Structures are given as C-alpha cells and as structure tokens.
Coordinates of C-alpha atoms and ligand atoms in Angstrom, one line a residue:
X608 CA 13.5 28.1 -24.5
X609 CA 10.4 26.9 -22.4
X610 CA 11.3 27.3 -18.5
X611 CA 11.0 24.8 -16.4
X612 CA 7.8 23.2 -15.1
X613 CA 7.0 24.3 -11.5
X614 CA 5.1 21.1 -9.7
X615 CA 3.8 21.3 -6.4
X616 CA 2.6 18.4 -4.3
X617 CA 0.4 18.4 -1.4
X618 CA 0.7 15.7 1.1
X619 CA 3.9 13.9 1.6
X620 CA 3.2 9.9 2.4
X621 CA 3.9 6.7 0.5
X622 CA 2.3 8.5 -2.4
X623 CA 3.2 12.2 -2.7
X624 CA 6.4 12.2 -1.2
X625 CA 8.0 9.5 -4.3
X626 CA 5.8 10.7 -7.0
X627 CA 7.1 14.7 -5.7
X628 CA 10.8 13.1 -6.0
X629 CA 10.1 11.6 -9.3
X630 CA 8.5 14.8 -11.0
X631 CA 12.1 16.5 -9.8
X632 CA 14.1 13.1 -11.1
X633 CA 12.1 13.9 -14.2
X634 CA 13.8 17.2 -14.8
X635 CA 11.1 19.8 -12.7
X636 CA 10.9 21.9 -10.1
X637 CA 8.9 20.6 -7.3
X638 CA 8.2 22.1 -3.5
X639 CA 6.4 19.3 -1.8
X640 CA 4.3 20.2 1.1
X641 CA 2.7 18.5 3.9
X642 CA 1.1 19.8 7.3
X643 CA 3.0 17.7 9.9
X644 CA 5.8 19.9 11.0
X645 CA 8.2 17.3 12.0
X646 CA 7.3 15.3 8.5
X647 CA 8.8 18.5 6.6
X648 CA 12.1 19.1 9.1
X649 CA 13.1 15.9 8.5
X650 CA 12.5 15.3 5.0
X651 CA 14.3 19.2 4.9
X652 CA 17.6 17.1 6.4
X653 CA 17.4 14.9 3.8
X654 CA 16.1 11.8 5.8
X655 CA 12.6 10.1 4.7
X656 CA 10.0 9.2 7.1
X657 CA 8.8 5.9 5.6
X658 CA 10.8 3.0 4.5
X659 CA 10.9 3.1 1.1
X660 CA 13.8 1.0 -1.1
X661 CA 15.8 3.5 -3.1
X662 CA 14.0 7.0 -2.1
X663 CA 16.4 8.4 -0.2
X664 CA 19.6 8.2 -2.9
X665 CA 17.1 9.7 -5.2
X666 CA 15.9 12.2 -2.7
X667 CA 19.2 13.1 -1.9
X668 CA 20.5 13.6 -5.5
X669 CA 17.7 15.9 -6.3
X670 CA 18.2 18.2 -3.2
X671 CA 21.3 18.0 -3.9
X672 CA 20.5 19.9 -7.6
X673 CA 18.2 22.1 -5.9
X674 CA 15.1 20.3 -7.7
X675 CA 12.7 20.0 -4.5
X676 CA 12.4 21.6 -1.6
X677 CA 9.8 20.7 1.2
X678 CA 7.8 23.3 3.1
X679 CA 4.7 23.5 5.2
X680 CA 3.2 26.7 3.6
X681 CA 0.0 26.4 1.2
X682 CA 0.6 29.4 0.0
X683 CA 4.0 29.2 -1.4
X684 CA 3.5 25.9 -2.9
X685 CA 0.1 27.1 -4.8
X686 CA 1.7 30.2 -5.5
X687 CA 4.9 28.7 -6.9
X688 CA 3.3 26.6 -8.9
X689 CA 1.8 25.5 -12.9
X690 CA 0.2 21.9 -11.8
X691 CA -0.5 20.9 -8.4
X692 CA -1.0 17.4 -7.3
X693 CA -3.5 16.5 -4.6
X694 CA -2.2 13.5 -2.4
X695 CA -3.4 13.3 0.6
X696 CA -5.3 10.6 2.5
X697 CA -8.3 9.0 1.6
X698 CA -9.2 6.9 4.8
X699 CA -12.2 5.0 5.0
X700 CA -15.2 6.4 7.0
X701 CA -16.9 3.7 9.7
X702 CA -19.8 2.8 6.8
X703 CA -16.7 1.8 4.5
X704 CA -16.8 5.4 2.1
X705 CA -13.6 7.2 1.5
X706 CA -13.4 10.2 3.4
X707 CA -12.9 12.9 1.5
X708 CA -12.5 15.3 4.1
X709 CA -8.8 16.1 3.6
X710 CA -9.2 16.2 -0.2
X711 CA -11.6 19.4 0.3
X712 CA -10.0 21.1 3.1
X713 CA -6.6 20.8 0.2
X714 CA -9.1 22.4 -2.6
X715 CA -10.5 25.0 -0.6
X716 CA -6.5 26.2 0.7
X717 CA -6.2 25.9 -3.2
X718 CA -8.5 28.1 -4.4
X719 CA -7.5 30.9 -1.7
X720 CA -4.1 30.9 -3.1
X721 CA -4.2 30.4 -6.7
X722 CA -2.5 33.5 -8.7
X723 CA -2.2 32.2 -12.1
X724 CA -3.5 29.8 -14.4
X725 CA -3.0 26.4 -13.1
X726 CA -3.8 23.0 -13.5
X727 CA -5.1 20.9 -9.4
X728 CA -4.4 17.3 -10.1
X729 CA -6.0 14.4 -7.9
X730 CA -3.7 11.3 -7.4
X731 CA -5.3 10.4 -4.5
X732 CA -7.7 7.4 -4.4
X733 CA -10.9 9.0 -4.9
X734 CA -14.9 8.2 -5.6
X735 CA -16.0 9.3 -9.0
X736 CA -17.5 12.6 -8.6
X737 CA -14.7 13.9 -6.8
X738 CA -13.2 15.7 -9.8
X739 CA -16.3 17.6 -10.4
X740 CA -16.4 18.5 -6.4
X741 CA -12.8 19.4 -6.1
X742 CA -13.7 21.9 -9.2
X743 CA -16.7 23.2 -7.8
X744 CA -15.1 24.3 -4.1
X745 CA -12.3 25.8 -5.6
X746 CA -14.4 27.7 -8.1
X747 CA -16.4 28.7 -5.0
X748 CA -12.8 30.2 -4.0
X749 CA -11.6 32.1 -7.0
X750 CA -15.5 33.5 -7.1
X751 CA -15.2 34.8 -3.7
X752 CA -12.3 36.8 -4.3
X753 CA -13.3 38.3 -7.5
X754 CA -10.1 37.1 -9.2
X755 CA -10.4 35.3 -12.7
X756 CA -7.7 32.7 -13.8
X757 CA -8.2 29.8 -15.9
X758 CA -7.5 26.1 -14.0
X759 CA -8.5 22.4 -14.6
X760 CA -8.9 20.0 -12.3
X761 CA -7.2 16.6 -13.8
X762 CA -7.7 13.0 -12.3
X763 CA -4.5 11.3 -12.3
X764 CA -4.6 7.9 -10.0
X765 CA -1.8 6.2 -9.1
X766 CA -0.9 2.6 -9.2
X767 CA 2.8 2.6 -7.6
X768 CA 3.2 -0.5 -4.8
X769 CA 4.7 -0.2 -1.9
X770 CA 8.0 -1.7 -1.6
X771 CA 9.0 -1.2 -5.5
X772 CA 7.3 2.5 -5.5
X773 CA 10.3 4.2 -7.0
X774 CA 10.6 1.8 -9.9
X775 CA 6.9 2.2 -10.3
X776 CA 7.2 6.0 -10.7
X777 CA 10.4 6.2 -12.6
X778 CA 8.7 2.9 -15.0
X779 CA 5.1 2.8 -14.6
X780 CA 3.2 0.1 -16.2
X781 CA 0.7 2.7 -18.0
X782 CA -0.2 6.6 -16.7
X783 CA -4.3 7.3 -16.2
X784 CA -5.2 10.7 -16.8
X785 CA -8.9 11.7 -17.1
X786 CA -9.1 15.9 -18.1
X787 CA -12.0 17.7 -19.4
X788 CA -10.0 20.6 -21.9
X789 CA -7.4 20.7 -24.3
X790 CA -5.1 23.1 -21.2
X791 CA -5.2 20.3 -18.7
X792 CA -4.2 17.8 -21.3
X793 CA -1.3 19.7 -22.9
X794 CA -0.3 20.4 -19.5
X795 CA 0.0 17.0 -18.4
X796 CA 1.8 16.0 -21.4
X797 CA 4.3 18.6 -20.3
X798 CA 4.4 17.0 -16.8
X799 CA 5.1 13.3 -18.7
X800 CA 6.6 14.2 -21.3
X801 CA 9.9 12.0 -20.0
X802 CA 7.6 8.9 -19.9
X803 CA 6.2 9.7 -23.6
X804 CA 9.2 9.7 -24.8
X805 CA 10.0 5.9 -22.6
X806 CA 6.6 4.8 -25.1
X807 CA 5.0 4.4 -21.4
X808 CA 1.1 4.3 -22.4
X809 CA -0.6 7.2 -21.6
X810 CA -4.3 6.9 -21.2
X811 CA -6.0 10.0 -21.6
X812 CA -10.3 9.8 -20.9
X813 CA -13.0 11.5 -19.1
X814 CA -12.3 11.8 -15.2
X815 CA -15.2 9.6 -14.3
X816 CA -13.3 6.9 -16.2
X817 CA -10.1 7.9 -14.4
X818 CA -11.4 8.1 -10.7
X819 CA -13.3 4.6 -11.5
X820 CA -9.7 3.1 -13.6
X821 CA -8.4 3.1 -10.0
X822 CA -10.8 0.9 -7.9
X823 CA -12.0 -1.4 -11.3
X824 CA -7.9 -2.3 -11.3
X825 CA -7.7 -2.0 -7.3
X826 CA -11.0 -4.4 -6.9
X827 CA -9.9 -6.5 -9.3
X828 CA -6.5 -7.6 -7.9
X829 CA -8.0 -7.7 -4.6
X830 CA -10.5 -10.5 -6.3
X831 CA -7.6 -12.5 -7.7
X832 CA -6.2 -12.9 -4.5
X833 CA -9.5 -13.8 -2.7
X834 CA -10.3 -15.9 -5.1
X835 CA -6.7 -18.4 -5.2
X836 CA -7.1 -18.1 -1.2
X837 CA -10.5 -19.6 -1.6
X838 CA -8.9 -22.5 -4.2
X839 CA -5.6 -23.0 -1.4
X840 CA -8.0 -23.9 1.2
X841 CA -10.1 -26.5 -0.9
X842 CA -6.8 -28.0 -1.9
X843 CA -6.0 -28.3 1.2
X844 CA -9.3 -30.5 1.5
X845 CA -8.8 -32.6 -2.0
X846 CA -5.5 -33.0 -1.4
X847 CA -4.1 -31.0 -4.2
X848 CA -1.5 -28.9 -4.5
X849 CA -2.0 -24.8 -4.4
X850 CA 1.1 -23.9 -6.5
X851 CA 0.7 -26.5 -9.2
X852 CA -3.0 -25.5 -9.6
X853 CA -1.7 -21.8 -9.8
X854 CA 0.8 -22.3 -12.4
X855 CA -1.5 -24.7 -14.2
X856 CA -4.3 -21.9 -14.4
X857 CA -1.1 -19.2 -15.0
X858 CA 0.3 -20.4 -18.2
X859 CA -2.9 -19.7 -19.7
X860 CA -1.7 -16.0 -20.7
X861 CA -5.5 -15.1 -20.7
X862 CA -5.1 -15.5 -16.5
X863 CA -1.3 -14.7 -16.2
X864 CA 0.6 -15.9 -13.1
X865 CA 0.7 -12.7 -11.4
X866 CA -1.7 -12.6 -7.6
X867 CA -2.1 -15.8 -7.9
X868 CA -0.2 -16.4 -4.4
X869 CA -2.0 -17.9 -1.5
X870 CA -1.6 -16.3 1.1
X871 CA -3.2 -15.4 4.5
X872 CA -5.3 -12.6 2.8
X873 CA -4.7 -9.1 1.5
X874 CA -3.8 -6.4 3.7
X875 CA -2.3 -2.9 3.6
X876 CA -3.6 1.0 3.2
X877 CA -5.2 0.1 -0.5
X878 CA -7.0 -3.4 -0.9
X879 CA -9.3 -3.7 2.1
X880 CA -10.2 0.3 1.8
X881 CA -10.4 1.0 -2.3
X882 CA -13.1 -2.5 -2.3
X883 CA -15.1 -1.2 0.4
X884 CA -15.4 2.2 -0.7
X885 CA -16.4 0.7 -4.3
X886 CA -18.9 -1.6 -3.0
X887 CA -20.1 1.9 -1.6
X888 CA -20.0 3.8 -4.4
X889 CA -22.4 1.0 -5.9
X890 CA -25.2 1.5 -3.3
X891 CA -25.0 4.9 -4.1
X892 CA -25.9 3.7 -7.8
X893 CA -28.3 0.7 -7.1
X894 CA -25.4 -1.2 -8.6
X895 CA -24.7 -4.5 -6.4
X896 CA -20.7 -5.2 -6.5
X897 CA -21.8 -8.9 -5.9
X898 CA -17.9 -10.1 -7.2
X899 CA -16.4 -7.5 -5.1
X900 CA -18.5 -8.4 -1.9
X901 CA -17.6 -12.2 -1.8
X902 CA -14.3 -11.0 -2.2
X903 CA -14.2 -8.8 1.1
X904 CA -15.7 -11.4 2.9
X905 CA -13.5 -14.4 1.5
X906 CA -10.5 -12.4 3.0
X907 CA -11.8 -11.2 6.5
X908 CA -12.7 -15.4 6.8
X909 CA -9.0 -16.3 5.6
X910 CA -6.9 -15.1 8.3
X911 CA -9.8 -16.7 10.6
X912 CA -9.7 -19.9 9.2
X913 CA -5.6 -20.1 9.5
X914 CA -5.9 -18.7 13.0
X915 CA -8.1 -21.5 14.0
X916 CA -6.1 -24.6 12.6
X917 CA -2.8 -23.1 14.0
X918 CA -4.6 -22.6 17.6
X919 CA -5.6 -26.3 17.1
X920 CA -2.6 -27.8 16.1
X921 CA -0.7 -26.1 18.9
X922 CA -2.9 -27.1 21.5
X923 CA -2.4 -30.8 20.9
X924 CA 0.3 -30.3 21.9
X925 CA 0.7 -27.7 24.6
X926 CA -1.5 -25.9 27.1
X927 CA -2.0 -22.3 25.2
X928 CA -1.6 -19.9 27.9
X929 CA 1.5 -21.8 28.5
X930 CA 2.4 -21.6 24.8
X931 CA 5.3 -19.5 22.9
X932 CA 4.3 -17.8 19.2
X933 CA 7.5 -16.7 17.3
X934 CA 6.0 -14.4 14.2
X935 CA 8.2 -13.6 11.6
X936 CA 7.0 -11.0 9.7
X937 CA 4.6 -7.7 10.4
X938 CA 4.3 -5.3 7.6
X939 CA 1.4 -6.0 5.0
X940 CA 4.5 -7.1 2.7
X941 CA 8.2 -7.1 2.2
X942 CA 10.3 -3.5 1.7
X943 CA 7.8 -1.8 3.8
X944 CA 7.2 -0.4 7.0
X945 CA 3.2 0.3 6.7
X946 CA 0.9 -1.7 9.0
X947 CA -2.2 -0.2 7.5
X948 CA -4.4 -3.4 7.8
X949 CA -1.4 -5.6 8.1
X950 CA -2.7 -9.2 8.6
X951 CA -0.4 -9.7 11.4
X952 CA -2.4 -7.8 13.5
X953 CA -5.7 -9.7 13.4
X954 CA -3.7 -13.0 13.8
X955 CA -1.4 -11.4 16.9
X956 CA -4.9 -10.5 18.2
X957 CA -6.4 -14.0 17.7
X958 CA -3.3 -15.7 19.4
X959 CA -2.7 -13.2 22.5
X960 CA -6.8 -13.7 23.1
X961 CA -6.0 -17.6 23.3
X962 CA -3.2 -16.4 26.3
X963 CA -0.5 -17.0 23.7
X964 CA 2.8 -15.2 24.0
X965 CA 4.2 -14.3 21.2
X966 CA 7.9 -13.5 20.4
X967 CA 8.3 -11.5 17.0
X968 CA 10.7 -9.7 14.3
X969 CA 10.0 -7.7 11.4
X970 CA 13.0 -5.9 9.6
X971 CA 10.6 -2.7 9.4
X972 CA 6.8 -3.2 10.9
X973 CA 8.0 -3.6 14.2
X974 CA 7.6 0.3 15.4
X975 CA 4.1 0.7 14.4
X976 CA 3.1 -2.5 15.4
X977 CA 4.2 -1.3 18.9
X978 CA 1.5 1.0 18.8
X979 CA -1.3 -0.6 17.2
X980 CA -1.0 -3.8 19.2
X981 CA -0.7 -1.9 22.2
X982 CA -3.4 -3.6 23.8
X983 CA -2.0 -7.1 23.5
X984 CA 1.6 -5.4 24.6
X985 CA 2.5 -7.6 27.6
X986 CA 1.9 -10.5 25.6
X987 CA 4.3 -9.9 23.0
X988 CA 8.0 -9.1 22.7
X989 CA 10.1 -7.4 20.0
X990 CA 13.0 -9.0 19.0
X991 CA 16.1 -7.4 17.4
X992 CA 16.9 -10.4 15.1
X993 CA 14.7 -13.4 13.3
X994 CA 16.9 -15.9 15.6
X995 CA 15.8 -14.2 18.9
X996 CA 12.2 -14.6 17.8
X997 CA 12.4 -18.5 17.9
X998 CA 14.5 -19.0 20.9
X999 CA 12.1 -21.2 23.1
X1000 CA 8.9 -20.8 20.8
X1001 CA 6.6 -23.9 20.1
X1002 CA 5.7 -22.6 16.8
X1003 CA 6.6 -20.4 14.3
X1004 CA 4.7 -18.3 12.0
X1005 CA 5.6 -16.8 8.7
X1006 CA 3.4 -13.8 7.9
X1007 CA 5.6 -11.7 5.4
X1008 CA 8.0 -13.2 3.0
X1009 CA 10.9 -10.6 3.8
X1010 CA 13.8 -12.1 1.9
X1011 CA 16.0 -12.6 4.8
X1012 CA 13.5 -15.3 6.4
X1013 CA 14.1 -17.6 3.2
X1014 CA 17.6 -17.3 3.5
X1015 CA 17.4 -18.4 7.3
X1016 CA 19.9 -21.1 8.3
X1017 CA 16.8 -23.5 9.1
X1018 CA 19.1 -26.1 11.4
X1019 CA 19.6 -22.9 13.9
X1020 CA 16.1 -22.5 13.7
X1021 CA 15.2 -25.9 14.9
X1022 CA 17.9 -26.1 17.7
X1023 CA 16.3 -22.2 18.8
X1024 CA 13.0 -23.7 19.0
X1025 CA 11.3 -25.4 22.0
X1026 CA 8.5 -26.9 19.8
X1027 CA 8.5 -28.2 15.9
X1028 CA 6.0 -26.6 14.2
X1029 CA 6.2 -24.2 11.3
X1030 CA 3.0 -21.9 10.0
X1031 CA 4.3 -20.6 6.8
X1032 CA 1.4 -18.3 5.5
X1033 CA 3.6 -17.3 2.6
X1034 CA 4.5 -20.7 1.5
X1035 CA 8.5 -19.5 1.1
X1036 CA 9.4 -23.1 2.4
X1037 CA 7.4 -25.6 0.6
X1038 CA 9.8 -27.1 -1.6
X1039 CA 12.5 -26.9 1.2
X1040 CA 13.4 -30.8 2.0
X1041 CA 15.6 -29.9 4.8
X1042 CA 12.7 -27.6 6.7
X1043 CA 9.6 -30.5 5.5
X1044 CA 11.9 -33.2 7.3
X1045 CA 12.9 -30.9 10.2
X1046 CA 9.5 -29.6 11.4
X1047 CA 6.3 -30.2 11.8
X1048 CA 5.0 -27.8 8.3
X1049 CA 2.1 -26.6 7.4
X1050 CA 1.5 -24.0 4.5
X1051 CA -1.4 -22.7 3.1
X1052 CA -2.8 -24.8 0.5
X1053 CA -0.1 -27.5 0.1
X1054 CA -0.3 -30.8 0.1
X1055 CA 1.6 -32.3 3.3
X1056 CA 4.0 -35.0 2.7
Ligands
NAD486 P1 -0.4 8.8 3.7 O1 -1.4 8.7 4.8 O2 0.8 8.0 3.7 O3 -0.1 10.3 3.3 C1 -1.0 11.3 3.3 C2 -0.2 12.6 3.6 O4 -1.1 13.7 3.5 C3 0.2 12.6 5.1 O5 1.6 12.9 5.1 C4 -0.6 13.8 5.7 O6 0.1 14.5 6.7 C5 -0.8 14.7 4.5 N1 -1.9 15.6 4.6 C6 -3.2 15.4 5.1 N2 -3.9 16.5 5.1 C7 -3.1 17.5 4.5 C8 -3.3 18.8 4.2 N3 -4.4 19.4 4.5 N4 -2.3 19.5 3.7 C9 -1.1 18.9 3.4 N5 -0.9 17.6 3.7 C10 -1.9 16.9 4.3 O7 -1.3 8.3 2.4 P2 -0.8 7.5 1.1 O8 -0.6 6.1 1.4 O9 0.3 8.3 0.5 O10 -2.1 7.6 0.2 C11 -2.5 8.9 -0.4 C12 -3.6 8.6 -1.4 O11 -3.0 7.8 -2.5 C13 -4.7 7.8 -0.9 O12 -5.9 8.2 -1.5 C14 -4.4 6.4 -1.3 O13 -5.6 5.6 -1.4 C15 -3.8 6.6 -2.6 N6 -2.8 5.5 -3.0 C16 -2.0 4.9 -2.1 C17 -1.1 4.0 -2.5 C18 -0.2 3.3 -1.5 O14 0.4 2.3 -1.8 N7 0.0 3.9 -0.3 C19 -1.0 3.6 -3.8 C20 -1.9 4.2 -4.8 C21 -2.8 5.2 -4.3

C-alpha cells in the first residue's frame, strides 16, 4: 500500500492556511508553518486568525484526525515532508513589482533543510522567472552542503476568492500546474489525485505559462470590472440603465454575466497588486500592457469620481464639517475581514479631509480598519450594529454588499437618519420601491426615477 503523502506548507494567510486544510481534507498529512508565533499558538487551539466562512469546522475536523498540525520550525516541516508549498506574501514594492523577498528567504530555509527527494511548489503570486530563481537558490543550497537529492520546483497558482475560499479549494474551477520533469508531475498528480478523480481540469504546461496563467486571468477580471465601471458612469450621463446594459451584453455567452457589476472599483490584496506588477513585468520585456494600464487608471478615477458627486450632493444641503457620514460596509467584499486596498479607505479618507464625520459598521473590516485609518480616527466612530451607524447621519453610504444590509428594515433606517440620502455603491437597492420613495438614492450607474 502507498503511505500517505506528507505536504508541508509554508506561510499560513488567506492562501496557505485553506489550501494546507484542504490537502489534509483531501486525505494527507500536512504540518503548516508560518513565522508569526502567535499565528501558530492560535491556529494550534484550533481558532483561525482570518475570517474565513467554513474554515474553522473543516479545521477542526482535521485536527481532530490528526491530519495537520501547525508549527513554526523550517526544519521540521522541510524535513517531514515529499512536496512543499511556497505561500507566502508577495507585496508590491513602491515601483509596483512584486516583492519577492519572502519567497527567497522560504527557498534558501528550503534548501538548508531538504533530506530527501522532494518536490518546492510556488502557489504564491509570482513574476515569471520566479520558478527558475526559486530553483537556482535552493540548488545553491543543496550544492553547499555537498548533499545530492533529486527536487523540482513546480508552479502551482492559486485562484481561490476570498469569502468562498474553502469551496474554491475543495471545488476549484480548473488546477494550473506548470513542471519541467516527469517527478514533479507524477507528484502533483499524487497531491490531486482527489480532484482528478472529481473530472476537475488539470492543466499541466511549462512554468512560464503557469506563473503568467495567474496575472493573464488576474488582469483580465480586473479589466472587466474597469471596464463596466467606465460604461455605469456614461449611463449615468445618457440616461441609461447600468444593469440592463450588463445583462444585455451578459446573455451573449461569448461575455458571460459574471464582473460585470458596477461598482466603486476593485480593491483587495490581489487586483490592484497582480495588474501593477504585470504592467511591470511588461517594461521588463518592452511589452506595453496598454489594456491593463487604462484599466488601473479607470479604477484609482472611480472611487474619485463617486467621492466627488456624494461631497456635492451633501453639501447642498448641509455645511460639511457639520455633516454626519454613516458607511456601511469596509472589507474589500462580503465574508471577509481583509482591508488590503479596501475602497472604503480612500473614500473615508476623501470624506474626513472634507471635515466629515463618519459613523460606520462592518460585520468583519472594522478591526483593521481601526488601524489603517488611524489617522482619520477622531473623525470616525465604530459602531456595533448597521442601526447605530445611521442614527443622526445625513447620508448613508453602501460600500460592501454584506448580506445583512439588504435585509435591513429600510423604514428604521429612515426614522434613524437625520438626513435622506442614500449612496449605494453596490447597487443592492435599486429595484427597492420602498427605499427609491423613501430617500433621496443614488447608485452607481442607474437611472434615477
Ligand atoms: P498573507 O499575507 O495573508 O499570508 C502570507 C503568510 O506568509 C503570513 O502569514 C506570513 O506570516 C507568512 N510568511 C511570511 N514570510 C514567511 C516565512 N519566511 N516563513 C513562513 N511564513 C512566512 O498572504 P495571502 O493573501 O495568503 O497571499 C499569499 C500569496 O498568494 C500571494 O502571492 C498572493 O498574491 C497569492 N494569492 C492570494 C489570494 C488571496 O485572495 N489572498 C488569492 C490567490 C493568490
């Protein structure tokens, strides 16, 4: 009987923590690692760090069966292990390149500790090359201590979303894996085999096309959106309406309905960083990303442009120092607690510069929003329910369509409120009769009646 597949997993965010608790759903042995101490000692108690839907039943069952266990020593979880996934962070650097800094620093510990013959995979978000420099340090490694084993370094990106990350892992829409030799292959099938046998398409290609699979797909959802943001606001101008023009273009299968939401731009740890760092990786090759450029620009200008109609609206009717904000909504999207280039945060910004308080809830973004709008903090206050956060405000701003907004009782919110005017940047209210002849609405793209 073959034994069981020993996985190790380095790094322990969105990424490596569900994809380490899948490989042990999956039926293998994993020992996930990470560096932050207090990361590790809680995830040890059984208790995840991030807000994830679903995780921590599934974590829980597989401790439970002694399937993964969570440590901060390299050594162990190199040592312990046949395949090795790479997920750490891959942060942009100031000229918009990933930083590949932790990525190495992983490969080097890597090739210090490897003891057999093992296969490194990279499922972080990486620039192609990478595969070839991970190889090339830990070579550097296994040279310097005179040892020989045989390894393979194997791109593997991953596609999961935040919010439905477990269903993405258990399900995926397709697996990526770009591998070099006939051992990194064979082992990877090992590694899927449980989505093989779900018929999940597994691509298999050179690890050039694999790093590059990512941002292409990445780049080009990031462009969809831009682009239907760009259509809401000239809809707004011709008078037409956003979601009929959407689900006209949609029902042609060749453009499917899917991103085709306006919205007040894309946000979150993926998006604004992976379209940067392509548009990067393009100078590097005298290859202008001219698409992917209008693209980034189109979305820095769309929060802007909402900003400055909401500022104006509100200050026909109010002085705006003396004016209340209540923002519903601060996570880059629904089922999550990540902020990474949330748009809430530029449009707090915008607001608390005009001497705007603002009043806000968010089920989960509200911690780290704390701390990354600590700046604006005596302008804004935290609220512990969605009700609290329109109590006296003049206006009210969706910015994340967490289902428990839609379900709001709406005549509540209008006795709560001191002023009449909803902002719904998510649109979750435009075909509500009883909120269009309650308030003063505005959404983005829609035709007001
Ligand atoms: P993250 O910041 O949430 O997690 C990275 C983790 O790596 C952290 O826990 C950090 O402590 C750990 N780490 C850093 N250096 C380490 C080291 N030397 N040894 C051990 N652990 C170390 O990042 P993330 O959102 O999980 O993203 C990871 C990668 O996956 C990125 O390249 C990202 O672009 C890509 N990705 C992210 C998503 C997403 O939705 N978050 C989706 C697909 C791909």
């Amino acid at each position: 009987m073959k034994s069981m597949l020993q996985i190790g997993v380095i790094g322990t965010g969105y990424v490596g923590l569900v994809h380490a608790i899948t490989m042990a759903e999956f039926g293998m042995h994993v020992v996930a690692m990470d560096i932050v101490e207090e990361k590790i000692k809680q995830l040890q108690s059984g208790l995840i760090p991030i807000y994830e839907p679903g995780l921590e039943i599934l974590l829980m069952k597989n401790q439970k069966e002694k399937k993964i266990e969570f440590t901060t020593d390299m050594k162990k979880t190199v040592e312990n292990s046949d395949v090795v996934f790479i997920a750490v962070g891959t942060p942009p650097q100031a000229d918009g390149s990933a930083d590949l800094q932790y990525v190495k620093a992983v490969a080097e510990e890597i090739g210090k500790f490897i003891n057999k013959d093992i296969v490194i995979v990279n499922k972080s978000t990486v620039p192609v090359g990478t595969g070839k420099i991970v190889k090339a340090i830990i070579k550097e490694q296994i040279n310097k201590r005179n040892v020989q084993y045989k390894f393979d370094v194997v791109s593997n990106p991953e596609f999961l979303r935040e919010g439905k990350a477990v269903e993405d892992c258990l399900l995926p829409d397709r697996v990526v894996i770009g591998t070099e030799s006939e051992f990194g292959r064979e082992r990877m099938e090992e590694v899927y085999d449980t989505l093989i046998k779900s018929k999940v398409p597994i691509l298999f290609t050179s690890i050039e096309t694999a790093e590059m699979i990512k941002y292409a797909s990445n780049a080009f959802l990031a462009v969809k959106i831009s682009y239907i943001n760009e259509m809401a606001m000239l809809a707004e101008k011709v008078g037409a309406d956003i979601h009929e023009i959407a689900r006209g273009m949609g029902l042609d299968t060749r453009i499917s309905p899917k991103f085709l939401n306006a919205g007040p731009g894309y946000g979150g740890s993926c998006f604004p960083k992976d379209t940067q760092a392509i548009v990067e990786i393009g100078k590097e090759y005298q290859e202008d990303m001219l698409v992917i450029q209008a693209a980034i620009q189109a979305n820095k200008n769309q929060s802007k442009k909402i900003v400055e109609k909401m500022i104006k609206v509100l200050a026909e009717k109010k002085k705006l120092k003396d004016a209340t904000v209540g923002v519903w909504g601060l996570s880059f999207k629904p089922e999550t607690d990540d902020m990474r280039e949330a748009p809430s945060i530029p449009i707090i910004q915008a607001l608390v510069k005009e001497g705007i308080h603002i009043k806000t809830y968010c089920p989960q973004g509200m911690k780290e929003a704390a701390w990354r709008l600590s700046k604006e903090q005596k302008y804004i206050e935290y609220c512990t329910d969605q009700y609290s956060a329109v109590k006296g405000v003049d206006l009210l701003v969706i910015i994340t369509e967490w289902e428990q907004f839609k379900m709001a009782d709406i005549s509540k919110v209008k006795q709560l409120m001191s002023g009449d005017i909803v902002y719904d940047l998510r649109n979750i209210f435009y075909k509500d009769d009883t909120v269009m002849e309650q308030f003063e609405y505005y959404g983005v793209g829609c035709v007001k009646k």
